CSV table of C-alpha atoms and ligand atoms in Angstrom, one decimal:
chain,number,residue,atom,x,y,z
A,1,UNK,CA,0.0,0.0,0.0
A,2,UNK,CA,1.4,3.3,-1.0
A,3,UNK,CA,-0.3,6.6,-1.6
A,4,UNK,CA,2.2,9.0,-2.9
A,5,UNK,CA,2.8,12.2,-4.9
A,6,UNK,CA,5.9,13.0,-7.0
A,7,UNK,CA,6.7,16.7,-6.9
A,8,UNK,CA,9.5,18.6,-8.6
A,9,UNK,CA,10.2,20.9,-11.6
A,10,UNK,CA,10.0,19.6,-15.1
A,11,UNK,CA,13.0,17.5,-15.9
A,12,UNK,CA,13.7,16.6,-12.2
A,13,UNK,CA,13.3,12.9,-12.9
A,14,UNK,CA,9.8,12.3,-11.7
A,15,UNK,CA,9.0,10.0,-14.6
A,16,UNK,CA,12.2,8.0,-14.1
A,17,UNK,CA,11.4,7.5,-10.4
A,18,UNK,CA,7.8,6.8,-11.1
A,19,UNK,CA,8.6,3.8,-13.3
A,20,UNK,CA,10.8,2.3,-10.6
A,21,UNK,CA,8.4,3.0,-7.7
A,22,UNK,CA,5.3,1.5,-9.4
A,23,UNK,CA,7.3,-1.6,-10.2
A,24,UNK,CA,8.4,-2.0,-6.5
A,25,UNK,CA,5.1,-1.0,-4.8
A,26,UNK,CA,2.7,-2.4,-7.4
A,27,UNK,CA,0.5,0.7,-7.5
A,28,UNK,CA,-0.9,2.4,-10.6
A,29,UNK,CA,1.2,5.3,-12.1
A,30,UNK,CA,-1.1,8.3,-12.7
A,31,UNK,CA,0.7,10.9,-14.8
A,32,UNK,CA,-1.5,13.7,-15.8
A,33,UNK,CA,1.0,14.7,-18.5
A,34,UNK,CA,0.8,11.1,-19.9
A,35,UNK,CA,-3.0,11.2,-19.8
A,36,UNK,CA,-3.0,14.5,-21.8
A,37,UNK,CA,-0.4,13.3,-24.3
A,38,UNK,CA,-2.4,10.1,-24.9
A,39,UNK,CA,-5.6,12.1,-25.5
A,40,UNK,CA,-3.8,14.5,-27.8
A,41,UNK,CA,-2.4,11.6,-29.9
A,42,UNK,CA,-5.9,10.0,-30.1
A,43,UNK,CA,-7.5,13.3,-31.0
A,44,UNK,CA,-10.1,13.1,-28.2
A,45,UNK,CA,-12.1,16.1,-27.0
A,46,UNK,CA,-9.9,16.3,-23.9
A,47,UNK,CA,-6.8,16.2,-26.1
A,48,UNK,CA,-8.1,19.1,-28.2
A,49,UNK,CA,-8.8,21.2,-25.1
A,50,UNK,CA,-5.4,20.4,-23.4
A,51,UNK,CA,-3.1,20.8,-26.4
A,52,UNK,CA,-3.0,24.6,-26.7
A,53,UNK,CA,-2.1,24.9,-23.0
A,54,UNK,CA,0.6,22.3,-23.2
A,55,UNK,CA,2.1,23.6,-26.3
A,56,UNK,CA,2.4,27.1,-24.7
A,57,UNK,CA,4.0,25.7,-21.6
A,58,UNK,CA,1.0,26.6,-19.5
A,59,UNK,CA,-1.1,24.5,-17.2
A,60,UNK,CA,-4.3,22.8,-18.3
A,61,UNK,CA,-7.2,24.4,-16.3
A,62,UNK,CA,-7.6,23.2,-12.7
A,63,UNK,CA,-11.2,22.1,-12.9
A,64,UNK,CA,-10.7,19.9,-15.9
A,65,UNK,CA,-7.4,18.4,-14.5
A,66,UNK,CA,-9.0,17.6,-11.1
A,67,UNK,CA,-11.9,15.9,-12.7
A,68,UNK,CA,-9.7,13.6,-14.7
A,69,UNK,CA,-7.6,12.7,-11.6
A,70,UNK,CA,-10.4,12.2,-9.2
A,71,UNK,CA,-12.3,9.9,-11.5
A,72,UNK,CA,-9.1,8.0,-12.2
A,73,UNK,CA,-8.6,7.6,-8.4
A,74,UNK,CA,-12.0,6.0,-8.0
A,75,UNK,CA,-11.1,3.1,-10.3
A,76,UNK,CA,-10.7,-0.3,-8.7
A,77,UNK,CA,-6.9,-0.5,-9.2
A,78,UNK,CA,-6.3,2.5,-6.9
A,79,UNK,CA,-7.9,0.7,-3.9
A,80,UNK,CA,-4.4,-0.3,-2.6
A,81,UNK,CA,-2.7,3.0,-3.5
A,82,UNK,CA,-1.4,5.1,-6.3
A,83,UNK,CA,1.5,7.2,-7.4
A,84,UNK,CA,0.5,10.6,-8.7
A,85,UNK,CA,3.1,12.1,-11.1
A,86,UNK,CA,2.8,15.7,-12.1
A,87,UNK,CA,-0.4,16.2,-10.0
A,88,UNK,CA,-1.1,18.4,-8.1
A,89,UNK,CA,0.6,21.3,-9.7
A,90,UNK,CA,-1.3,24.2,-8.1
A,91,UNK,CA,-2.6,25.0,-4.6
A,92,UNK,CA,-6.2,24.7,-6.0
A,93,UNK,CA,-5.4,21.1,-7.2
A,94,UNK,CA,-3.8,20.2,-3.9
A,95,UNK,CA,-6.8,21.4,-1.9
A,96,UNK,CA,-9.1,19.4,-4.3
A,97,UNK,CA,-7.0,16.3,-3.8
A,98,UNK,CA,-7.0,16.7,0.0
A,99,UNK,CA,-10.8,17.1,0.0
A,100,UNK,CA,-11.2,14.0,-2.2
A,101,UNK,CA,-8.9,11.9,-0.1
A,102,UNK,CA,-10.7,13.0,3.1
A,103,UNK,CA,-14.1,12.2,1.6
A,104,UNK,CA,-12.9,8.7,0.7
A,105,UNK,CA,-11.1,8.1,4.0
A,106,UNK,CA,-7.6,8.2,2.6
A,107,UNK,CA,-4.5,10.2,3.2
A,108,UNK,CA,-1.2,10.6,1.5
A,109,UNK,CA,1.8,8.6,2.9
A,110,UNK,CA,4.4,10.7,1.3
A,111,UNK,CA,5.0,13.6,-1.1
A,112,UNK,CA,8.4,12.9,-2.8
A,113,UNK,CA,10.0,16.2,-3.7
A,114,UNK,CA,12.9,16.0,-6.2
A,115,UNK,CA,15.1,19.1,-6.1
A,116,UNK,CA,17.2,20.1,-9.0
A,117,UNK,CA,18.8,23.6,-9.5
A,118,UNK,CA,17.1,25.5,-12.4
A,119,UNK,CA,20.4,25.9,-14.3
A,120,UNK,CA,20.5,22.1,-14.7
A,121,UNK,CA,16.8,21.8,-15.8
A,122,UNK,CA,17.3,23.3,-19.3
A,123,UNK,CA,20.0,20.9,-20.3
A,124,UNK,CA,18.1,18.0,-18.9
A,125,UNK,CA,15.0,18.8,-20.8
A,126,UNK,CA,16.8,19.5,-24.1
A,127,UNK,CA,18.5,16.1,-24.0
A,128,UNK,CA,15.4,14.2,-22.9
A,129,UNK,CA,14.0,11.4,-25.1
A,130,UNK,CA,10.9,9.4,-24.3
A,131,UNK,CA,9.8,5.9,-25.5
A,132,UNK,CA,6.7,6.0,-27.6
A,133,UNK,CA,5.7,2.6,-26.4
A,134,UNK,CA,6.4,2.3,-22.7
A,135,UNK,CA,7.1,5.9,-21.6
A,136,UNK,CA,10.6,5.3,-20.3
A,137,UNK,CA,12.7,8.4,-20.1
A,138,UNK,CA,16.3,8.8,-21.3
A,139,UNK,CA,18.8,11.7,-21.7
A,140,UNK,CA,21.1,11.7,-24.7
A,141,UNK,CA,23.9,13.1,-22.5
A,142,UNK,CA,23.4,11.7,-19.0
A,143,UNK,CA,21.3,8.5,-19.4
A,144,UNK,CA,21.7,7.5,-23.1
A,145,UNK,CA,19.9,4.4,-24.4
A,146,UNK,CA,22.3,1.5,-25.4
A,147,UNK,CA,21.2,2.0,-29.0
A,148,UNK,CA,20.5,5.5,-30.3
A,149,UNK,CA,16.8,6.1,-30.7
A,150,UNK,CA,15.7,2.8,-29.3
A,151,UNK,CA,14.3,2.0,-25.9
A,152,UNK,CA,16.4,-0.4,-23.7
A,153,UNK,CA,13.3,-1.8,-22.0
A,154,UNK,CA,11.0,-2.5,-24.8
A,155,UNK,CA,12.7,-1.7,-28.1
A,156,UNK,CA,10.2,1.1,-28.8
A,157,UNK,CA,11.1,4.3,-30.7
A,158,UNK,CA,12.4,7.3,-28.7
A,159,UNK,CA,11.2,10.7,-29.5
A,160,UNK,CA,11.5,14.3,-28.2
A,161,UNK,CA,8.5,15.9,-26.5
A,162,UNK,CA,7.3,18.9,-28.4
A,163,UNK,CA,7.1,20.9,-25.2
A,164,UNK,CA,10.8,20.1,-24.5
A,165,UNK,CA,11.7,22.7,-27.2
A,166,UNK,CA,13.7,25.6,-25.7
A,167,UNK,CA,11.0,28.2,-26.3
A,168,UNK,CA,8.4,26.2,-24.4
A,169,UNK,CA,10.8,25.2,-21.6
A,170,UNK,CA,11.3,28.8,-20.4
A,171,UNK,CA,7.5,29.1,-20.0
A,172,UNK,CA,7.2,25.8,-18.2
A,173,UNK,CA,9.8,26.8,-15.7
A,174,UNK,CA,8.1,30.1,-15.1
A,175,UNK,CA,4.8,28.2,-14.6
A,176,UNK,CA,6.5,25.9,-12.2
A,177,UNK,CA,8.0,28.7,-10.1
A,178,UNK,CA,4.8,30.7,-9.9
A,179,UNK,CA,2.2,27.9,-9.5
A,180,UNK,CA,3.8,24.7,-8.4
A,181,UNK,CA,6.8,25.6,-6.2
A,182,UNK,CA,4.4,26.9,-3.5
A,183,UNK,CA,3.3,23.2,-3.0
A,184,UNK,CA,6.7,22.5,-1.3
A,185,UNK,CA,5.7,24.6,1.7
A,186,UNK,CA,2.1,23.5,1.4
A,187,UNK,CA,3.1,19.9,2.0
A,188,UNK,CA,5.9,20.7,4.4
A,189,UNK,CA,3.2,22.2,6.6
A,190,UNK,CA,1.2,19.0,6.6
A,191,UNK,CA,4.2,16.9,7.5
A,192,UNK,CA,4.2,14.5,4.5
A,193,UNK,CA,7.0,16.2,2.4
A,194,UNK,CA,10.2,14.3,1.9
A,195,UNK,CA,13.0,16.1,0.1
A,196,UNK,CA,15.4,14.3,-2.3
A,197,UNK,CA,18.5,15.4,-4.1
A,198,UNK,CA,17.4,15.1,-7.7
A,199,UNK,CA,21.0,15.6,-9.0
A,200,UNK,CA,22.1,12.2,-7.8
A,201,UNK,CA,21.9,9.3,-10.2
A,202,UNK,CA,18.5,7.7,-10.6
A,203,UNK,CA,19.4,4.4,-8.7
A,204,UNK,CA,20.8,6.4,-5.7
A,205,UNK,CA,17.7,8.6,-5.6
A,206,UNK,CA,15.4,5.5,-5.8
A,207,UNK,CA,17.4,3.9,-2.9
A,208,UNK,CA,16.9,7.1,-0.8
A,209,UNK,CA,13.2,7.2,-1.5
A,210,UNK,CA,12.6,3.5,-0.7
A,211,UNK,CA,14.6,3.9,2.6
A,212,UNK,CA,12.4,6.8,3.5
A,213,UNK,CA,9.1,5.0,2.7
A,214,UNK,CA,10.4,2.1,4.8
B,1,AMP,P1,4.4,16.6,-17.6
B,1,AMP,O1,4.5,15.4,-18.5
B,1,AMP,O2,4.1,16.3,-16.2
B,1,AMP,O3,5.6,17.5,-17.7
B,1,AMP,O4,3.2,17.5,-18.2
B,1,AMP,C1,3.2,18.1,-19.5
B,1,AMP,C2,2.2,19.2,-19.6
B,1,AMP,O5,0.9,18.8,-19.3
B,1,AMP,C3,2.5,20.3,-18.5
B,1,AMP,O6,3.4,21.3,-19.0
B,1,AMP,C4,1.1,21.0,-18.5
B,1,AMP,O7,0.8,21.8,-19.6
B,1,AMP,C5,0.2,19.7,-18.6
B,1,AMP,N1,-0.1,19.2,-17.2
B,1,AMP,C6,0.4,18.0,-16.7
B,1,AMP,N2,-0.1,17.9,-15.4
B,1,AMP,C7,-0.8,19.0,-15.1
B,1,AMP,C8,-1.6,19.4,-14.0
B,1,AMP,N3,-1.6,18.7,-12.8
B,1,AMP,N4,-2.3,20.6,-14.1
B,1,AMP,C9,-2.3,21.3,-15.2
B,1,AMP,N5,-1.6,21.0,-16.3
B,1,AMP,C10,-0.9,19.8,-16.3
Protein backbone atom coordinates (compact mmCIF):
# COMPACT_ATOMS: atom_id res chain seq x y z
CA UNK A 1 0.00 0.00 0.00
CA UNK A 2 1.43 3.34 -1.01
CA UNK A 3 -0.34 6.62 -1.62
CA UNK A 4 2.22 9.04 -2.93
CA UNK A 5 2.76 12.20 -4.94
CA UNK A 6 5.86 13.02 -7.00
CA UNK A 7 6.68 16.70 -6.93
CA UNK A 8 9.46 18.64 -8.62
CA UNK A 9 10.22 20.91 -11.56
CA UNK A 10 9.96 19.63 -15.13
CA UNK A 11 12.97 17.46 -15.88
CA UNK A 12 13.67 16.63 -12.22
CA UNK A 13 13.35 12.90 -12.92
CA UNK A 14 9.77 12.31 -11.74
CA UNK A 15 8.97 9.98 -14.63
CA UNK A 16 12.16 7.96 -14.12
CA UNK A 17 11.44 7.46 -10.41
CA UNK A 18 7.77 6.75 -11.13
CA UNK A 19 8.61 3.76 -13.32
CA UNK A 20 10.81 2.27 -10.56
CA UNK A 21 8.38 3.03 -7.73
CA UNK A 22 5.28 1.54 -9.37
CA UNK A 23 7.26 -1.59 -10.15
CA UNK A 24 8.37 -1.96 -6.52
CA UNK A 25 5.11 -1.01 -4.80
CA UNK A 26 2.72 -2.39 -7.44
CA UNK A 27 0.46 0.66 -7.53
CA UNK A 28 -0.88 2.43 -10.63
CA UNK A 29 1.18 5.28 -12.09
CA UNK A 30 -1.08 8.25 -12.67
CA UNK A 31 0.69 10.87 -14.76
CA UNK A 32 -1.52 13.75 -15.83
CA UNK A 33 1.03 14.65 -18.53
CA UNK A 34 0.82 11.09 -19.95
CA UNK A 35 -3.00 11.20 -19.83
CA UNK A 36 -3.02 14.49 -21.75
CA UNK A 37 -0.45 13.29 -24.32
CA UNK A 38 -2.40 10.07 -24.93
CA UNK A 39 -5.58 12.08 -25.48
CA UNK A 40 -3.77 14.47 -27.82
CA UNK A 41 -2.41 11.61 -29.92
CA UNK A 42 -5.85 10.00 -30.06
CA UNK A 43 -7.50 13.32 -30.95
CA UNK A 44 -10.11 13.14 -28.17
CA UNK A 45 -12.12 16.14 -26.97
CA UNK A 46 -9.91 16.33 -23.87
CA UNK A 47 -6.81 16.19 -26.07
CA UNK A 48 -8.06 19.06 -28.20
CA UNK A 49 -8.76 21.16 -25.08
CA UNK A 50 -5.42 20.39 -23.43
CA UNK A 51 -3.14 20.80 -26.45
CA UNK A 52 -3.03 24.58 -26.70
CA UNK A 53 -2.10 24.95 -23.03
CA UNK A 54 0.57 22.27 -23.15
CA UNK A 55 2.13 23.63 -26.34
CA UNK A 56 2.35 27.05 -24.71
CA UNK A 57 4.02 25.68 -21.56
CA UNK A 58 0.96 26.63 -19.50
CA UNK A 59 -1.14 24.51 -17.17
CA UNK A 60 -4.34 22.85 -18.30
CA UNK A 61 -7.22 24.45 -16.32
CA UNK A 62 -7.58 23.19 -12.75
CA UNK A 63 -11.21 22.05 -12.87
CA UNK A 64 -10.65 19.89 -15.93
CA UNK A 65 -7.44 18.40 -14.54
CA UNK A 66 -8.96 17.64 -11.13
CA UNK A 67 -11.94 15.93 -12.69
CA UNK A 68 -9.67 13.60 -14.65
CA UNK A 69 -7.60 12.70 -11.61
CA UNK A 70 -10.44 12.18 -9.16
CA UNK A 71 -12.34 9.92 -11.55
CA UNK A 72 -9.13 7.96 -12.16
CA UNK A 73 -8.57 7.58 -8.41
CA UNK A 74 -12.02 6.02 -8.04
CA UNK A 75 -11.09 3.13 -10.34
CA UNK A 76 -10.65 -0.25 -8.65
CA UNK A 77 -6.91 -0.51 -9.21
CA UNK A 78 -6.34 2.49 -6.91
CA UNK A 79 -7.87 0.73 -3.89
CA UNK A 80 -4.43 -0.29 -2.64
CA UNK A 81 -2.70 2.95 -3.46
CA UNK A 82 -1.42 5.07 -6.32
CA UNK A 83 1.48 7.18 -7.43
CA UNK A 84 0.53 10.62 -8.70
CA UNK A 85 3.14 12.07 -11.06
CA UNK A 86 2.76 15.71 -12.08
CA UNK A 87 -0.41 16.23 -10.03
CA UNK A 88 -1.13 18.37 -8.07
CA UNK A 89 0.58 21.33 -9.72
CA UNK A 90 -1.33 24.20 -8.08
CA UNK A 91 -2.62 24.96 -4.59
CA UNK A 92 -6.15 24.65 -5.98
CA UNK A 93 -5.41 21.11 -7.17
CA UNK A 94 -3.76 20.20 -3.85
CA UNK A 95 -6.83 21.41 -1.95
CA UNK A 96 -9.11 19.41 -4.25
CA UNK A 97 -7.00 16.30 -3.80
CA UNK A 98 -7.00 16.75 -0.03
CA UNK A 99 -10.78 17.11 -0.01
CA UNK A 100 -11.20 14.04 -2.24
CA UNK A 101 -8.93 11.91 -0.05
CA UNK A 102 -10.72 13.00 3.12
CA UNK A 103 -14.12 12.21 1.61
CA UNK A 104 -12.86 8.74 0.72
CA UNK A 105 -11.14 8.05 4.03
CA UNK A 106 -7.63 8.15 2.59
CA UNK A 107 -4.51 10.17 3.15
CA UNK A 108 -1.15 10.60 1.48
CA UNK A 109 1.75 8.58 2.89
CA UNK A 110 4.42 10.74 1.30
CA UNK A 111 5.05 13.63 -1.08
CA UNK A 112 8.36 12.95 -2.80
CA UNK A 113 10.00 16.23 -3.72
CA UNK A 114 12.85 16.00 -6.22
CA UNK A 115 15.06 19.09 -6.09
CA UNK A 116 17.22 20.09 -9.05
CA UNK A 117 18.77 23.56 -9.51
CA UNK A 118 17.12 25.48 -12.35
CA UNK A 119 20.40 25.86 -14.28
CA UNK A 120 20.46 22.06 -14.74
CA UNK A 121 16.84 21.76 -15.82
CA UNK A 122 17.28 23.29 -19.26
CA UNK A 123 20.03 20.90 -20.34
CA UNK A 124 18.11 17.95 -18.88
CA UNK A 125 14.98 18.82 -20.84
CA UNK A 126 16.75 19.52 -24.13
CA UNK A 127 18.45 16.10 -23.96
CA UNK A 128 15.37 14.21 -22.85
CA UNK A 129 14.00 11.44 -25.07
CA UNK A 130 10.89 9.37 -24.29
CA UNK A 131 9.85 5.92 -25.45
CA UNK A 132 6.72 6.03 -27.56
CA UNK A 133 5.67 2.56 -26.40
CA UNK A 134 6.40 2.32 -22.66
CA UNK A 135 7.07 5.94 -21.64
CA UNK A 136 10.58 5.28 -20.27
CA UNK A 137 12.71 8.40 -20.10
CA UNK A 138 16.31 8.82 -21.32
CA UNK A 139 18.76 11.67 -21.74
CA UNK A 140 21.11 11.65 -24.71
CA UNK A 141 23.88 13.10 -22.50
CA UNK A 142 23.36 11.69 -19.00
CA UNK A 143 21.28 8.50 -19.43
CA UNK A 144 21.69 7.46 -23.09
CA UNK A 145 19.94 4.36 -24.40
CA UNK A 146 22.26 1.49 -25.39
CA UNK A 147 21.24 1.96 -29.03
CA UNK A 148 20.49 5.46 -30.31
CA UNK A 149 16.79 6.14 -30.74
CA UNK A 150 15.71 2.76 -29.31
CA UNK A 151 14.29 2.00 -25.85
CA UNK A 152 16.42 -0.39 -23.74
CA UNK A 153 13.35 -1.78 -21.98
CA UNK A 154 10.96 -2.53 -24.82
CA UNK A 155 12.69 -1.70 -28.12
CA UNK A 156 10.22 1.15 -28.76
CA UNK A 157 11.05 4.29 -30.69
CA UNK A 158 12.45 7.25 -28.72
CA UNK A 159 11.15 10.75 -29.46
CA UNK A 160 11.55 14.28 -28.17
CA UNK A 161 8.50 15.86 -26.55
CA UNK A 162 7.27 18.93 -28.40
CA UNK A 163 7.12 20.92 -25.16
CA UNK A 164 10.80 20.15 -24.47
CA UNK A 165 11.69 22.66 -27.21
CA UNK A 166 13.69 25.60 -25.73
CA UNK A 167 10.98 28.21 -26.33
CA UNK A 168 8.41 26.20 -24.36
CA UNK A 169 10.83 25.17 -21.59
CA UNK A 170 11.26 28.78 -20.39
CA UNK A 171 7.52 29.14 -20.05
CA UNK A 172 7.18 25.79 -18.24
CA UNK A 173 9.84 26.81 -15.72
CA UNK A 174 8.07 30.10 -15.08
CA UNK A 175 4.80 28.22 -14.60
CA UNK A 176 6.53 25.87 -12.15
CA UNK A 177 8.03 28.74 -10.11
CA UNK A 178 4.80 30.68 -9.93
CA UNK A 179 2.20 27.94 -9.51
CA UNK A 180 3.81 24.67 -8.42
CA UNK A 181 6.79 25.61 -6.23
CA UNK A 182 4.43 26.88 -3.46
CA UNK A 183 3.32 23.25 -2.99
CA UNK A 184 6.65 22.47 -1.33
CA UNK A 185 5.68 24.62 1.67
CA UNK A 186 2.06 23.48 1.44
CA UNK A 187 3.09 19.85 1.98
CA UNK A 188 5.87 20.73 4.42
CA UNK A 189 3.16 22.19 6.63
CA UNK A 190 1.16 18.98 6.56
CA UNK A 191 4.24 16.91 7.50
CA UNK A 192 4.21 14.55 4.49
CA UNK A 193 6.96 16.17 2.44
CA UNK A 194 10.24 14.31 1.94
CA UNK A 195 13.04 16.09 0.05
CA UNK A 196 15.43 14.26 -2.26
CA UNK A 197 18.50 15.43 -4.12
CA UNK A 198 17.45 15.05 -7.75
CA UNK A 199 21.01 15.61 -9.00
CA UNK A 200 22.14 12.17 -7.79
CA UNK A 201 21.95 9.27 -10.20
CA UNK A 202 18.53 7.67 -10.61
CA UNK A 203 19.38 4.45 -8.74
CA UNK A 204 20.75 6.36 -5.75
CA UNK A 205 17.67 8.59 -5.58
CA UNK A 206 15.44 5.53 -5.80
CA UNK A 207 17.37 3.93 -2.91
CA UNK A 208 16.91 7.09 -0.83
CA UNK A 209 13.17 7.15 -1.52
CA UNK A 210 12.65 3.47 -0.71
CA UNK A 211 14.57 3.89 2.55
CA UNK A 212 12.37 6.84 3.53
CA UNK A 213 9.14 5.02 2.68
CA UNK A 214 10.41 2.15 4.82
P1 LIG B 1 4.40 16.62 -17.64
O1 LIG B 1 4.47 15.43 -18.51
O2 LIG B 1 4.06 16.27 -16.21
O3 LIG B 1 5.63 17.50 -17.73
O4 LIG B 1 3.17 17.51 -18.16
C1 LIG B 1 3.19 18.07 -19.47
C2 LIG B 1 2.22 19.22 -19.55
O5 LIG B 1 0.88 18.76 -19.28
C3 LIG B 1 2.45 20.34 -18.54
O6 LIG B 1 3.44 21.26 -18.96
C4 LIG B 1 1.07 20.97 -18.46
O7 LIG B 1 0.80 21.77 -19.59
C5 LIG B 1 0.16 19.73 -18.55
N1 LIG B 1 -0.11 19.20 -17.20
C6 LIG B 1 0.36 18.05 -16.66
N2 LIG B 1 -0.08 17.88 -15.40
C7 LIG B 1 -0.85 18.96 -15.12
C8 LIG B 1 -1.57 19.39 -13.97
N3 LIG B 1 -1.57 18.69 -12.82
N4 LIG B 1 -2.26 20.56 -14.07
C9 LIG B 1 -2.28 21.28 -15.19
N5 LIG B 1 -1.61 20.95 -16.30
C10 LIG B 1 -0.88 19.80 -16.28
